[in-house]
Amino acid sequence: MEKPGVHPQPHPPHRRRRHPVRVWLQPFLIGLVIISAFVSCYVGLMRDPQPHRIPVAVTGPQLANKVQQALGDSIDVRRADSATEARDALRHRDIVAVLGTGPHGKGLKLDVASANGLSTTTAVTKLVTAYAHGANQHLSVSDIVPLSRYDARGLAGFYVSFGVTLSGFALAQNVVGLSSLLHLRHRFTLMAVFAAASGLVAAAIAGPILDAVPAPYLPLAFVLALLAAAAAFTTKMLATYVGPLGIPLATLLLLTVGNSTSGATVGTDLMPSGARTLSALLPPGAAVRAIADLSYFQSSHVLAPLATLILWAAGSAVLLAFRTTKQRPAAPAPPQPQTAPTPHLSGNDRPTPHRATTDDTPTTHWAGTDERHFAPGNGTTRHPAFTVPPKVPDTMLKASSDCA
């Protein structure tokens, strides 16, 4: 029952907590940026690829001048003294095609290397075919560096590098969540061992098992291990420096821009100048070029992409170690002796004691005097003038007043 005159207090209305707009707006915008970049890079680069100064060796000075005038900047004509020398350059990936006169000086002969990529080979063949048609000459085409039997479209290297990049990216995401559980050296060991294992496994599947990538096993495994390390350490480094935006930034840099400009689906000679520059600087493009060099071109230009992969992996690891070591918390200070709470005494004439604990005997310092006298039994020092008398019970005070 409610007491008369007492009204129950109403419960305050429950207010739903409103999250800031950025809590849901940030992931929404990040998703839109990633899908926009993905579609723009992949579909945009394949929408209308245009050849730009594709290196082609031409034998004979007269033929070289005619081809240069007819095809303009689409072809970078490189004069060759002999067909043998030009084909040797083609096998070492210094050029992408060789154009010369046919047998007995009749017609034209074009030698290509489909291992350079079907998009590049097709573009060169179309350009030279159009020139031969305009010159009323027959054109014969031969492929002297063909693709592997189980890689008819030349995309095996791209898919292998894409899978290894994705695995390194996914590992780094998990390592980000283990930062509070694993020491720095343990996280580094985890990423390094995983990179080596992923390189060995991916090279074994793409090479000896499926026979789609004809590169030597150990060099291929080394390239793929470097790619996995570059992806893992770069992702972890960006997450450490940038925070929650580091993972989306790594997605854009490695999985979207890096793979779309790698040169497998669209040859680098058919890309805009900016995309060609990114292709040479980012890990996926370097890995695709290294795989092609190891597989078809006698490792002629493999050092440059290897250097790119090593710089990404080692540079990201060094930056990550520097930032993590810099943020390491300092050693805790030694514990200080605890101070007992100050007793509260009512009244204006009573001083406030300040208790300080010593090593052996507790001592009470009474404000307002420097004289100290030892009071036996309690281990304290007090001034006699400030000794607090015992409090008289209220019942005795009342009885004395009644008697009066």
mmCIF file of C-alpha atoms in Angstrom:
data_model
loop_
_atom_site.group_PDB
_atom_site.id
_atom_site.type_symbol
_atom_site.label_atom_id
_atom_site.label_comp_id
_atom_site.label_asym_id
_atom_site.label_seq_id
_atom_site.Cartn_x
_atom_site.Cartn_y
_atom_site.Cartn_z
ATOM 1 C CA MET A 1 0.000 0.000 0.000
ATOM 2 C CA GLU A 2 1.134 3.497 -0.742
ATOM 3 C CA LYS A 3 1.668 5.843 2.169
ATOM 4 C CA PRO A 4 -0.600 8.904 2.245
ATOM 5 C CA GLY A 5 1.035 11.983 0.914
ATOM 6 C CA VAL A 6 3.734 10.038 -0.837
ATOM 7 C CA HIS A 7 3.533 9.888 -4.589
ATOM 8 C CA PRO A 8 5.563 7.320 -6.511
ATOM 9 C CA GLN A 9 8.248 8.758 -8.705
ATOM 10 C CA PRO A 10 7.602 8.060 -12.385
ATOM 11 C CA HIS A 11 10.280 6.115 -14.217
ATOM 12 C CA PRO A 12 12.255 8.246 -16.650
ATOM 13 C CA PRO A 13 11.387 7.498 -20.262
ATOM 14 C CA HIS A 14 13.770 5.067 -21.978
ATOM 15 C CA ARG A 15 15.795 6.809 -24.628
ATOM 16 C CA ARG A 16 17.259 4.783 -27.445
ATOM 17 C CA ARG A 17 20.924 5.507 -27.950
ATOM 18 C CA ARG A 18 21.504 7.238 -31.277
ATOM 19 C CA HIS A 19 24.740 6.317 -32.985
ATOM 20 C CA PRO A 20 26.704 8.970 -34.841
ATOM 21 C CA VAL A 21 26.030 9.188 -38.542
ATOM 22 C CA ARG A 22 29.588 8.173 -39.406
ATOM 23 C CA VAL A 23 29.095 4.766 -37.721
ATOM 24 C CA TRP A 24 26.892 3.554 -40.559
ATOM 25 C CA LEU A 25 27.828 6.093 -43.235
ATOM 26 C CA GLN A 26 31.543 5.181 -43.276
ATOM 27 C CA PRO A 27 31.184 1.472 -44.234
ATOM 28 C CA PHE A 28 28.461 2.412 -46.722
ATOM 29 C CA LEU A 29 30.726 4.874 -48.525
ATOM 30 C CA ILE A 30 33.717 2.537 -48.373
ATOM 31 C CA GLY A 31 31.704 -0.190 -50.079
ATOM 32 C CA LEU A 32 30.599 2.188 -52.823
ATOM 33 C CA VAL A 33 34.156 3.393 -53.409
ATOM 34 C CA ILE A 34 35.493 -0.162 -53.690
ATOM 35 C CA ILE A 35 32.831 -1.364 -56.121
ATOM 36 C CA SER A 36 33.179 1.805 -58.198
ATOM 37 C CA ALA A 37 36.954 1.405 -58.399
ATOM 38 C CA PHE A 38 36.684 -2.305 -59.213
ATOM 39 C CA VAL A 39 34.235 -1.845 -62.074
ATOM 40 C CA SER A 40 36.038 1.224 -63.389
ATOM 41 C CA CYS A 41 39.431 -0.467 -63.440
ATOM 42 C CA TYR A 42 38.479 -3.839 -64.896
ATOM 43 C CA VAL A 43 35.704 -2.790 -67.273
ATOM 44 C CA GLY A 44 37.245 0.574 -68.121
ATOM 45 C CA LEU A 45 40.599 -0.857 -69.144
ATOM 46 C CA MET A 46 38.967 -3.523 -71.330
ATOM 47 C CA ARG A 47 36.428 -1.135 -72.828
ATOM 48 C CA ASP A 48 38.582 0.303 -75.615
ATOM 49 C CA PRO A 49 42.262 -0.687 -75.351
ATOM 50 C CA GLN A 50 44.472 1.208 -77.753
ATOM 51 C CA PRO A 51 48.006 0.184 -78.774
ATOM 52 C CA HIS A 52 50.624 2.714 -77.839
ATOM 53 C CA ARG A 53 54.142 2.348 -79.202
ATOM 54 C CA ILE A 54 54.225 -1.444 -79.157
ATOM 55 C CA PRO A 55 57.859 -2.472 -79.784
ATOM 56 C CA VAL A 56 58.153 -4.318 -83.123
ATOM 57 C CA ALA A 57 61.425 -5.197 -84.861
ATOM 58 C CA VAL A 58 61.387 -4.662 -88.643
ATOM 59 C CA THR A 59 64.057 -6.008 -90.949
ATOM 60 C CA GLY A 60 65.050 -3.866 -93.911
ATOM 61 C CA PRO A 61 65.328 -0.053 -93.818
ATOM 62 C CA GLN A 62 62.759 0.568 -96.569
ATOM 63 C CA LEU A 63 60.132 -1.622 -94.935
ATOM 64 C CA ALA A 64 60.807 -0.011 -91.560
ATOM 65 C CA ASN A 65 60.208 3.493 -92.947
ATOM 66 C CA LYS A 66 56.978 2.463 -94.670
ATOM 67 C CA VAL A 67 55.587 0.750 -91.560
ATOM 68 C CA GLN A 68 56.475 3.715 -89.335
ATOM 69 C CA GLN A 69 54.738 6.164 -91.672
ATOM 70 C CA ALA A 70 51.650 3.968 -92.034
ATOM 71 C CA LEU A 71 51.091 2.978 -88.392
ATOM 72 C CA GLY A 72 52.401 6.055 -86.593
ATOM 73 C CA ASP A 73 52.637 5.969 -82.805
ATOM 74 C CA SER A 74 50.806 2.660 -82.512
ATOM 75 C CA ILE A 75 54.063 0.862 -83.354
ATOM 76 C CA ASP A 76 57.545 1.551 -82.032
ATOM 77 C CA VAL A 77 59.586 0.423 -85.025
ATOM 78 C CA ARG A 78 63.000 -0.950 -84.130
ATOM 79 C CA ARG A 79 65.248 -1.639 -87.071
ATOM 80 C CA ALA A 80 66.948 -5.037 -87.059
ATOM 81 C CA ASP A 81 69.943 -6.080 -89.136
ATOM 82 C CA SER A 82 68.782 -9.683 -89.522
ATOM 83 C CA ALA A 83 65.745 -11.829 -88.882
ATOM 84 C CA THR A 84 67.764 -14.108 -86.597
ATOM 85 C CA GLU A 85 68.780 -11.233 -84.352
ATOM 86 C CA ALA A 86 65.211 -9.952 -84.231
ATOM 87 C CA ARG A 87 63.785 -13.363 -83.270
ATOM 88 C CA ASP A 88 66.368 -13.691 -80.520
ATOM 89 C CA ALA A 89 65.173 -10.368 -79.110
ATOM 90 C CA LEU A 90 61.595 -11.658 -79.310
ATOM 91 C CA ARG A 91 62.498 -14.772 -77.309
ATOM 92 C CA HIS A 92 64.033 -12.552 -74.617
ATOM 93 C CA ARG A 93 60.975 -10.266 -74.468
ATOM 94 C CA ASP A 94 62.789 -7.194 -75.713
ATOM 95 C CA ILE A 95 60.110 -6.811 -78.396
ATOM 96 C CA VAL A 96 56.671 -8.303 -78.997
ATOM 97 C CA ALA A 97 56.843 -9.062 -82.739
ATOM 98 C CA VAL A 98 59.158 -9.280 -85.755
ATOM 99 C CA LEU A 99 58.113 -8.102 -89.227
ATOM 100 C CA GLY A 100 60.063 -8.874 -92.365
ATOM 101 C CA THR A 101 59.743 -10.027 -95.931
ATOM 102 C CA GLY A 102 58.538 -13.535 -96.702
ATOM 103 C CA PRO A 103 60.483 -16.367 -98.355
ATOM 104 C CA HIS A 104 62.059 -15.398 -101.661
ATOM 105 C CA GLY A 105 61.139 -11.759 -101.007
ATOM 106 C CA LYS A 106 57.426 -12.359 -101.570
ATOM 107 C CA GLY A 107 54.835 -11.047 -99.118
ATOM 108 C CA LEU A 108 55.368 -10.255 -95.446
ATOM 109 C CA LYS A 109 56.087 -12.483 -92.462
ATOM 110 C CA LEU A 110 55.116 -11.650 -88.897
ATOM 111 C CA ASP A 111 56.552 -13.546 -85.921
ATOM 112 C CA VAL A 112 54.760 -13.072 -82.605
ATOM 113 C CA ALA A 113 54.985 -14.429 -79.053
ATOM 114 C CA SER A 114 51.566 -15.256 -77.645
ATOM 115 C CA ALA A 115 53.239 -15.601 -74.250
ATOM 116 C CA ASN A 116 53.250 -11.783 -74.177
ATOM 117 C CA GLY A 117 49.484 -11.936 -73.818
ATOM 118 C CA LEU A 118 46.666 -12.495 -76.258
ATOM 119 C CA SER A 119 45.510 -8.876 -76.131
ATOM 120 C CA THR A 120 48.920 -7.546 -77.162
ATOM 121 C CA THR A 121 49.482 -10.244 -79.806
ATOM 122 C CA THR A 122 46.029 -9.689 -81.287
ATOM 123 C CA ALA A 123 46.529 -5.915 -81.431
ATOM 124 C CA VAL A 124 49.874 -6.229 -83.260
ATOM 125 C CA THR A 125 48.461 -8.771 -85.698
ATOM 126 C CA LYS A 126 45.525 -6.516 -86.565
ATOM 127 C CA LEU A 127 47.774 -3.504 -87.138
ATOM 128 C CA VAL A 128 50.188 -5.368 -89.400
ATOM 129 C CA THR A 129 47.329 -7.081 -91.242
ATOM 130 C CA ALA A 130 45.801 -3.691 -92.010
ATOM 131 C CA TYR A 131 49.157 -2.458 -93.314
ATOM 132 C CA ALA A 132 49.644 -5.547 -95.496
ATOM 133 C CA HIS A 133 46.136 -5.203 -96.900
ATOM 134 C CA GLY A 134 46.801 -1.577 -97.795
ATOM 135 C CA ALA A 135 50.103 -2.523 -99.460
ATOM 136 C CA ASN A 136 48.478 -5.419 -101.392
ATOM 137 C CA GLN A 137 50.841 -7.958 -99.845
ATOM 138 C CA HIS A 138 50.161 -11.364 -98.381
ATOM 139 C CA LEU A 139 50.892 -11.745 -94.648
ATOM 140 C CA SER A 140 51.830 -14.979 -92.874
ATOM 141 C CA VAL A 141 51.860 -15.145 -89.078
ATOM 142 C CA SER A 142 53.808 -17.589 -86.909
ATOM 143 C CA ASP A 143 53.939 -17.949 -83.127
ATOM 144 C CA ILE A 144 57.492 -18.708 -82.001
ATOM 145 C CA VAL A 145 56.850 -18.415 -78.226
ATOM 146 C CA PRO A 146 53.492 -20.175 -77.738
ATOM 147 C CA LEU A 147 51.576 -20.502 -74.500
ATOM 148 C CA SER A 148 51.410 -23.659 -72.462
ATOM 149 C CA ARG A 149 48.967 -26.344 -73.561
ATOM 150 C CA TYR A 150 46.884 -25.919 -70.393
ATOM 151 C CA ASP A 151 46.964 -22.120 -70.483
ATOM 152 C CA ALA A 152 45.366 -21.364 -73.830
ATOM 153 C CA ARG A 153 44.456 -17.765 -72.964
ATOM 154 C CA GLY A 154 47.568 -16.903 -70.980
ATOM 155 C CA LEU A 155 45.708 -16.131 -67.749
ATOM 156 C CA ALA A 156 47.159 -18.803 -65.473
ATOM 157 C CA GLY A 157 49.862 -16.506 -64.137
ATOM 158 C CA PHE A 158 47.296 -13.806 -63.421
ATOM 159 C CA TYR A 159 44.986 -16.115 -61.482
ATOM 160 C CA VAL A 160 47.848 -17.588 -59.494
ATOM 161 C CA SER A 161 49.086 -14.145 -58.497
ATOM 162 C CA PHE A 162 45.536 -13.001 -57.719
ATOM 163 C CA GLY A 163 44.986 -15.978 -55.398
ATOM 164 C CA VAL A 164 48.286 -15.470 -53.605
ATOM 165 C CA THR A 165 47.607 -11.751 -53.178
ATOM 166 C CA LEU A 166 44.165 -12.503 -51.781
ATOM 167 C CA SER A 167 45.543 -15.063 -49.314
ATOM 168 C CA GLY A 168 48.161 -12.628 -48.013
ATOM 169 C CA PHE A 169 45.517 -9.932 -47.672
ATOM 170 C CA ALA A 170 43.201 -12.268 -45.728
ATOM 171 C CA LEU A 171 46.012 -13.375 -43.411
ATOM 172 C CA ALA A 172 46.889 -9.772 -42.589
ATOM 173 C CA GLN A 173 43.251 -9.089 -41.680
ATOM 174 C CA ASN A 174 43.380 -11.911 -39.131
ATOM 175 C CA VAL A 175 46.743 -10.756 -37.780
ATOM 176 C CA VAL A 176 45.288 -7.296 -37.178
ATOM 177 C CA GLY A 177 42.859 -8.888 -34.722
ATOM 178 C CA LEU A 178 45.700 -10.759 -32.991
ATOM 179 C CA SER A 179 47.791 -7.678 -32.231
ATOM 180 C CA SER A 180 46.836 -7.747 -28.557
ATOM 181 C CA LEU A 181 47.486 -11.489 -28.220
ATOM 182 C CA LEU A 182 50.722 -12.068 -30.122
ATOM 183 C CA HIS A 183 54.079 -10.364 -29.715
ATOM 184 C CA LEU A 184 55.491 -8.457 -32.671
ATOM 185 C CA ARG A 185 58.075 -11.119 -33.481
ATOM 186 C CA HIS A 186 55.381 -13.811 -33.360
ATOM 187 C CA ARG A 187 53.216 -11.885 -35.811
ATOM 188 C CA PHE A 188 56.180 -11.384 -38.113
ATOM 189 C CA THR A 189 57.009 -15.080 -37.908
ATOM 190 C CA LEU A 190 53.413 -16.014 -38.685
ATOM 191 C CA MET A 191 53.269 -13.829 -41.798
ATOM 192 C CA ALA A 192 56.716 -14.888 -43.038
ATOM 193 C CA VAL A 193 56.051 -18.613 -42.597
ATOM 194 C CA PHE A 194 52.650 -18.282 -44.236
ATOM 195 C CA ALA A 195 54.161 -16.437 -47.202
ATOM 196 C CA ALA A 196 56.696 -19.228 -47.735
ATOM 197 C CA ALA A 197 54.037 -21.922 -47.395
ATOM 198 C CA SER A 198 51.610 -20.204 -49.753
ATOM 199 C CA GLY A 199 54.356 -19.795 -52.362
ATOM 200 C CA LEU A 200 55.271 -23.478 -52.196
ATOM 201 C CA VAL A 201 51.649 -24.648 -52.341
ATOM 202 C CA ALA A 202 50.548 -22.308 -55.145
ATOM 203 C CA ALA A 203 53.621 -23.096 -57.252
ATOM 204 C CA ALA A 204 53.086 -26.828 -56.812
ATOM 205 C CA ILE A 205 49.431 -26.642 -57.882
ATOM 206 C CA ALA A 206 49.949 -24.318 -60.861
ATOM 207 C CA GLY A 207 53.168 -26.000 -61.987
ATOM 208 C CA PRO A 208 53.757 -29.725 -61.503
ATOM 209 C CA ILE A 209 50.165 -30.677 -60.645
ATOM 210 C CA LEU A 210 48.120 -28.734 -63.235
ATOM 211 C CA ASP A 211 50.996 -28.016 -65.654
ATOM 212 C CA ALA A 212 49.545 -24.592 -66.464
ATOM 213 C CA VAL A 213 52.595 -22.498 -65.537
ATOM 214 C CA PRO A 214 55.795 -23.946 -67.069
ATOM 215 C CA ALA A 215 58.168 -21.989 -64.828
ATOM 216 C CA PRO A 216 60.810 -23.838 -62.739
ATOM 217 C CA TYR A 217 59.252 -24.842 -59.435
ATOM 218 C CA LEU A 218 61.581 -23.239 -56.879
ATOM 219 C CA PRO A 219 61.966 -19.860 -58.656
ATOM 220 C CA LEU A 220 58.189 -19.740 -59.134
ATOM 221 C CA ALA A 221 57.634 -20.552 -55.451
ATOM 222 C CA PHE A 222 60.083 -17.798 -54.485
ATOM 223 C CA VAL A 223 58.239 -15.197 -56.579
ATOM 224 C CA LEU A 224 54.860 -16.213 -55.147
ATOM 225 C CA ALA A 225 56.224 -16.202 -51.593
ATOM 226 C CA LEU A 226 57.490 -12.656 -52.106
ATOM 227 C CA LEU A 227 54.073 -11.663 -53.445
ATOM 228 C CA ALA A 228 52.299 -13.151 -50.420
ATOM 229 C CA ALA A 229 54.712 -11.395 -48.054
ATOM 230 C CA ALA A 230 54.259 -8.085 -49.871
ATOM 231 C CA ALA A 231 50.463 -8.373 -49.666
ATOM 232 C CA ALA A 232 50.443 -9.427 -45.999
ATOM 233 C CA PHE A 233 52.960 -6.903 -44.669
ATOM 234 C CA THR A 234 51.527 -4.061 -46.767
ATOM 235 C CA THR A 235 48.005 -4.715 -45.518
ATOM 236 C CA LYS A 236 49.148 -4.958 -41.892
ATOM 237 C CA MET A 237 51.275 -1.829 -42.244
ATOM 238 C CA LEU A 238 48.380 0.201 -43.672
ATOM 239 C CA ALA A 239 46.056 -1.010 -40.911
ATOM 240 C CA THR A 240 48.639 0.007 -38.296
ATOM 241 C CA TYR A 241 49.270 3.477 -39.708
ATOM 242 C CA VAL A 242 45.809 4.417 -41.013
ATOM 243 C CA GLY A 243 43.590 2.496 -38.615
ATOM 244 C CA PRO A 244 40.217 1.059 -39.686
ATOM 245 C CA LEU A 245 40.592 2.610 -43.158
ATOM 246 C CA GLY A 246 43.788 0.641 -43.756
ATOM 247 C CA ILE A 247 42.000 -2.551 -44.826
ATOM 248 C CA PRO A 248 39.816 -0.813 -47.482
ATOM 249 C CA LEU A 249 42.887 1.081 -48.680
ATOM 250 C CA ALA A 250 44.788 -2.195 -49.089
ATOM 251 C CA THR A 251 41.805 -3.613 -50.973
ATOM 252 C CA LEU A 252 41.933 -0.733 -53.442
ATOM 253 C CA LEU A 253 45.709 -0.787 -53.798
ATOM 254 C CA LEU A 254 46.354 -4.522 -54.114
ATOM 255 C CA LEU A 255 43.184 -6.353 -55.107
ATOM 256 C CA THR A 256 41.582 -3.699 -57.309
ATOM 257 C CA VAL A 257 44.151 -1.407 -58.911
ATOM 258 C CA GLY A 258 47.078 -3.796 -58.615
ATOM 259 C CA ASN A 259 45.395 -6.805 -60.224
ATOM 260 C CA SER A 260 43.504 -4.874 -62.889
ATOM 261 C CA THR A 261 46.710 -3.213 -64.123
ATOM 262 C CA SER A 262 48.863 -6.344 -63.864
ATOM 263 C CA GLY A 263 48.906 -6.752 -67.661
ATOM 264 C CA ALA A 264 47.342 -10.205 -67.911
ATOM 265 C CA THR A 265 43.783 -9.427 -69.019
ATOM 266 C CA VAL A 266 44.855 -6.287 -70.906
ATOM 267 C CA GLY A 267 48.470 -5.954 -72.019
ATOM 268 C CA THR A 268 50.461 -3.088 -70.585
ATOM 269 C CA ASP A 269 51.157 -1.822 -74.122
ATOM 270 C CA LEU A 270 47.412 -1.221 -74.522
ATOM 271 C CA MET A 271 46.939 0.712 -71.269
ATOM 272 C CA PRO A 272 47.094 4.448 -70.605
ATOM 273 C CA SER A 273 50.425 5.750 -69.389
ATOM 274 C CA GLY A 274 49.276 6.039 -65.765
ATOM 275 C CA ALA A 275 48.086 2.442 -65.674
ATOM 276 C CA ARG A 276 51.372 1.258 -67.182
ATOM 277 C CA THR A 277 53.294 3.051 -64.450
ATOM 278 C CA LEU A 278 51.167 1.495 -61.698
ATOM 279 C CA SER A 279 51.539 -1.920 -63.285
ATOM 280 C CA ALA A 280 55.306 -1.756 -62.940
ATOM 281 C CA LEU A 281 55.231 -0.407 -59.371
ATOM 282 C CA LEU A 282 52.576 -2.550 -57.661
ATOM 283 C CA PRO A 283 53.199 -6.136 -56.453
ATOM 284 C CA PRO A 284 50.557 -7.936 -58.602
ATOM 285 C CA GLY A 285 51.898 -6.483 -61.847
ATOM 286 C CA ALA A 286 55.466 -7.293 -60.862
ATOM 287 C CA ALA A 287 54.499 -10.868 -60.022
ATOM 288 C CA VAL A 288 52.673 -11.423 -63.327
ATOM 289 C CA ARG A 289 55.689 -10.196 -65.279
ATOM 290 C CA ALA A 290 58.068 -12.321 -63.240
ATOM 291 C CA ILE A 291 55.948 -15.442 -63.802
ATOM 292 C CA ALA A 292 55.856 -14.827 -67.567
ATOM 293 C CA ASP A 293 59.624 -14.239 -67.690
ATOM 294 C CA LEU A 294 60.320 -17.449 -65.767
ATOM 295 C CA SER A 295 57.860 -19.450 -67.851
ATOM 296 C CA TYR A 296 58.530 -18.339 -71.440
ATOM 297 C CA PHE A 297 61.350 -15.800 -71.787
ATOM 298 C CA GLN A 298 64.370 -17.449 -70.146
ATOM 299 C CA SER A 299 64.192 -15.167 -67.069
ATOM 300 C CA SER A 300 65.556 -12.318 -69.162
ATOM 301 C CA HIS A 301 63.902 -9.432 -67.271
ATOM 302 C CA VAL A 302 62.991 -11.078 -63.958
ATOM 303 C CA LEU A 303 65.294 -8.956 -61.762
ATOM 304 C CA ALA A 304 63.218 -5.764 -61.990
ATOM 305 C CA PRO A 305 59.925 -7.352 -60.822
ATOM 306 C CA LEU A 306 61.795 -9.282 -58.121
ATOM 307 C CA ALA A 307 63.256 -6.024 -56.824
ATOM 308 C CA THR A 308 59.764 -4.498 -56.746
ATOM 309 C CA LEU A 309 58.373 -7.406 -54.705
ATOM 310 C CA ILE A 310 61.298 -7.352 -52.278
ATOM 311 C CA LEU A 311 60.955 -3.607 -51.731
ATOM 312 C CA TRP A 312 57.252 -3.911 -50.957
ATOM 313 C CA ALA A 313 57.698 -6.841 -48.558
ATOM 314 C CA ALA A 314 60.818 -5.576 -46.761
ATOM 315 C CA GLY A 315 59.779 -1.912 -46.756
ATOM 316 C CA SER A 316 56.363 -2.657 -45.268
ATOM 317 C CA ALA A 317 57.921 -4.918 -42.624
ATOM 318 C CA VAL A 318 60.419 -2.223 -41.598
ATOM 319 C CA LEU A 319 57.723 0.462 -41.374
ATOM 320 C CA LEU A 320 55.505 -1.876 -39.382
ATOM 321 C CA ALA A 321 58.284 -2.745 -36.940
ATOM 322 C CA PHE A 322 59.206 0.921 -36.527
ATOM 323 C CA ARG A 323 55.634 2.003 -35.754
ATOM 324 C CA THR A 324 54.953 -0.910 -33.406
ATOM 325 C CA THR A 325 58.203 -0.392 -31.474
ATOM 326 C CA LYS A 326 57.533 3.343 -31.217
ATOM 327 C CA GLN A 327 54.070 2.732 -29.758
ATOM 328 C CA ARG A 328 55.272 0.161 -27.196
ATOM 329 C CA PRO A 329 54.148 1.319 -23.698
ATOM 330 C CA ALA A 330 56.806 2.345 -21.193
ATOM 331 C CA ALA A 331 57.623 0.129 -18.202
ATOM 332 C CA PRO A 332 55.271 0.743 -15.241
ATOM 333 C CA ALA A 333 56.597 2.893 -12.406
ATOM 334 C CA PRO A 334 57.327 1.166 -9.059
ATOM 335 C CA PRO A 335 54.351 1.193 -6.678
ATOM 336 C CA GLN A 336 54.222 4.114 -4.249
ATOM 337 C CA PRO A 337 53.341 3.646 -0.553
ATOM 338 C CA GLN A 338 49.652 4.067 0.065
ATOM 339 C CA THR A 339 48.505 7.044 2.142
ATOM 340 C CA ALA A 340 45.861 6.395 4.732
ATOM 341 C CA PRO A 341 42.667 8.412 4.407
ATOM 342 C CA THR A 342 42.513 11.643 6.370
ATOM 343 C CA PRO A 343 40.206 11.372 9.397
ATOM 344 C CA HIS A 344 37.364 13.861 9.496
ATOM 345 C CA LEU A 345 36.793 15.754 12.732
ATOM 346 C CA SER A 346 33.818 18.039 13.137
ATOM 347 C CA GLY A 347 34.158 21.423 14.747
ATOM 348 C CA ASN A 348 35.955 24.580 13.875
ATOM 349 C CA ASP A 349 38.584 24.330 16.653
ATOM 350 C CA ARG A 350 39.765 20.814 15.723
ATOM 351 C CA PRO A 351 42.783 20.635 13.454
ATOM 352 C CA THR A 352 42.892 18.265 10.500
ATOM 353 C CA PRO A 353 45.458 15.487 10.979
ATOM 354 C CA HIS A 354 47.640 14.376 8.044
ATOM 355 C CA ARG A 355 48.707 10.758 8.426
ATOM 356 C CA ALA A 356 51.938 9.607 6.844
ATOM 357 C CA THR A 357 52.947 5.978 6.976
ATOM 358 C CA THR A 358 56.578 5.203 7.738
ATOM 359 C CA ASP A 359 58.444 1.972 7.269
ATOM 360 C CA ASP A 360 57.741 0.651 10.792
ATOM 361 C CA THR A 361 55.646 2.959 12.941
ATOM 362 C CA PRO A 362 52.629 4.954 11.754
ATOM 363 C CA THR A 363 52.811 8.599 12.684
ATOM 364 C CA THR A 364 50.081 11.240 12.770
ATOM 365 C CA HIS A 365 51.287 14.752 12.003
ATOM 366 C CA TRP A 366 49.034 17.322 13.588
ATOM 367 C CA ALA A 367 48.865 20.607 11.794
ATOM 368 C CA GLY A 368 49.905 23.778 13.568
ATOM 369 C CA THR A 369 52.816 22.500 15.694
ATOM 370 C CA ASP A 370 56.269 21.057 15.399
ATOM 371 C CA GLU A 371 56.273 19.496 18.880
ATOM 372 C CA ARG A 372 55.623 15.770 18.999
ATOM 373 C CA HIS A 373 55.121 13.566 22.074
ATOM 374 C CA PHE A 374 54.831 9.852 21.991
ATOM 375 C CA ALA A 375 51.557 8.400 23.255
ATOM 376 C CA PRO A 376 52.138 4.826 24.319
ATOM 377 C CA GLY A 377 49.890 2.098 23.132
ATOM 378 C CA ASN A 378 48.783 3.443 19.826
ATOM 379 C CA GLY A 379 52.043 4.078 18.007
ATOM 380 C CA THR A 380 51.174 7.675 17.209
ATOM 381 C CA THR A 381 52.669 11.038 18.043
ATOM 382 C CA ARG A 382 50.365 13.838 19.166
ATOM 383 C CA HIS A 383 50.616 17.311 20.638
ATOM 384 C CA PRO A 384 48.967 17.425 24.082
ATOM 385 C CA ALA A 385 47.180 20.653 23.330
ATOM 386 C CA PHE A 386 45.298 19.034 20.501
ATOM 387 C CA THR A 387 44.209 15.868 22.299
ATOM 388 C CA VAL A 388 40.555 15.314 21.479
ATOM 389 C CA PRO A 389 38.442 14.536 24.582
ATOM 390 C CA PRO A 390 36.075 11.577 24.415
ATOM 391 C CA LYS A 391 32.600 12.339 23.231
ATOM 392 C CA VAL A 392 29.915 12.445 25.964
ATOM 393 C CA PRO A 393 26.870 10.284 25.191
ATOM 394 C CA ASP A 394 23.673 12.154 24.446
ATOM 395 C CA THR A 395 21.768 10.346 27.218
ATOM 396 C CA MET A 396 24.110 11.698 29.902
ATOM 397 C CA LEU A 397 23.734 15.203 28.578
ATOM 398 C CA LYS A 398 19.949 14.909 28.749
ATOM 399 C CA ALA A 399 20.026 13.565 32.317
ATOM 400 C CA SER A 400 22.230 16.378 33.522
ATOM 401 C CA SER A 401 19.922 18.944 31.983
ATOM 402 C CA ASP A 402 16.896 17.350 33.729
ATOM 403 C CA CYS A 403 18.620 17.480 37.071
ATOM 404 C CA ALA A 404 19.390 21.098 36.598
#
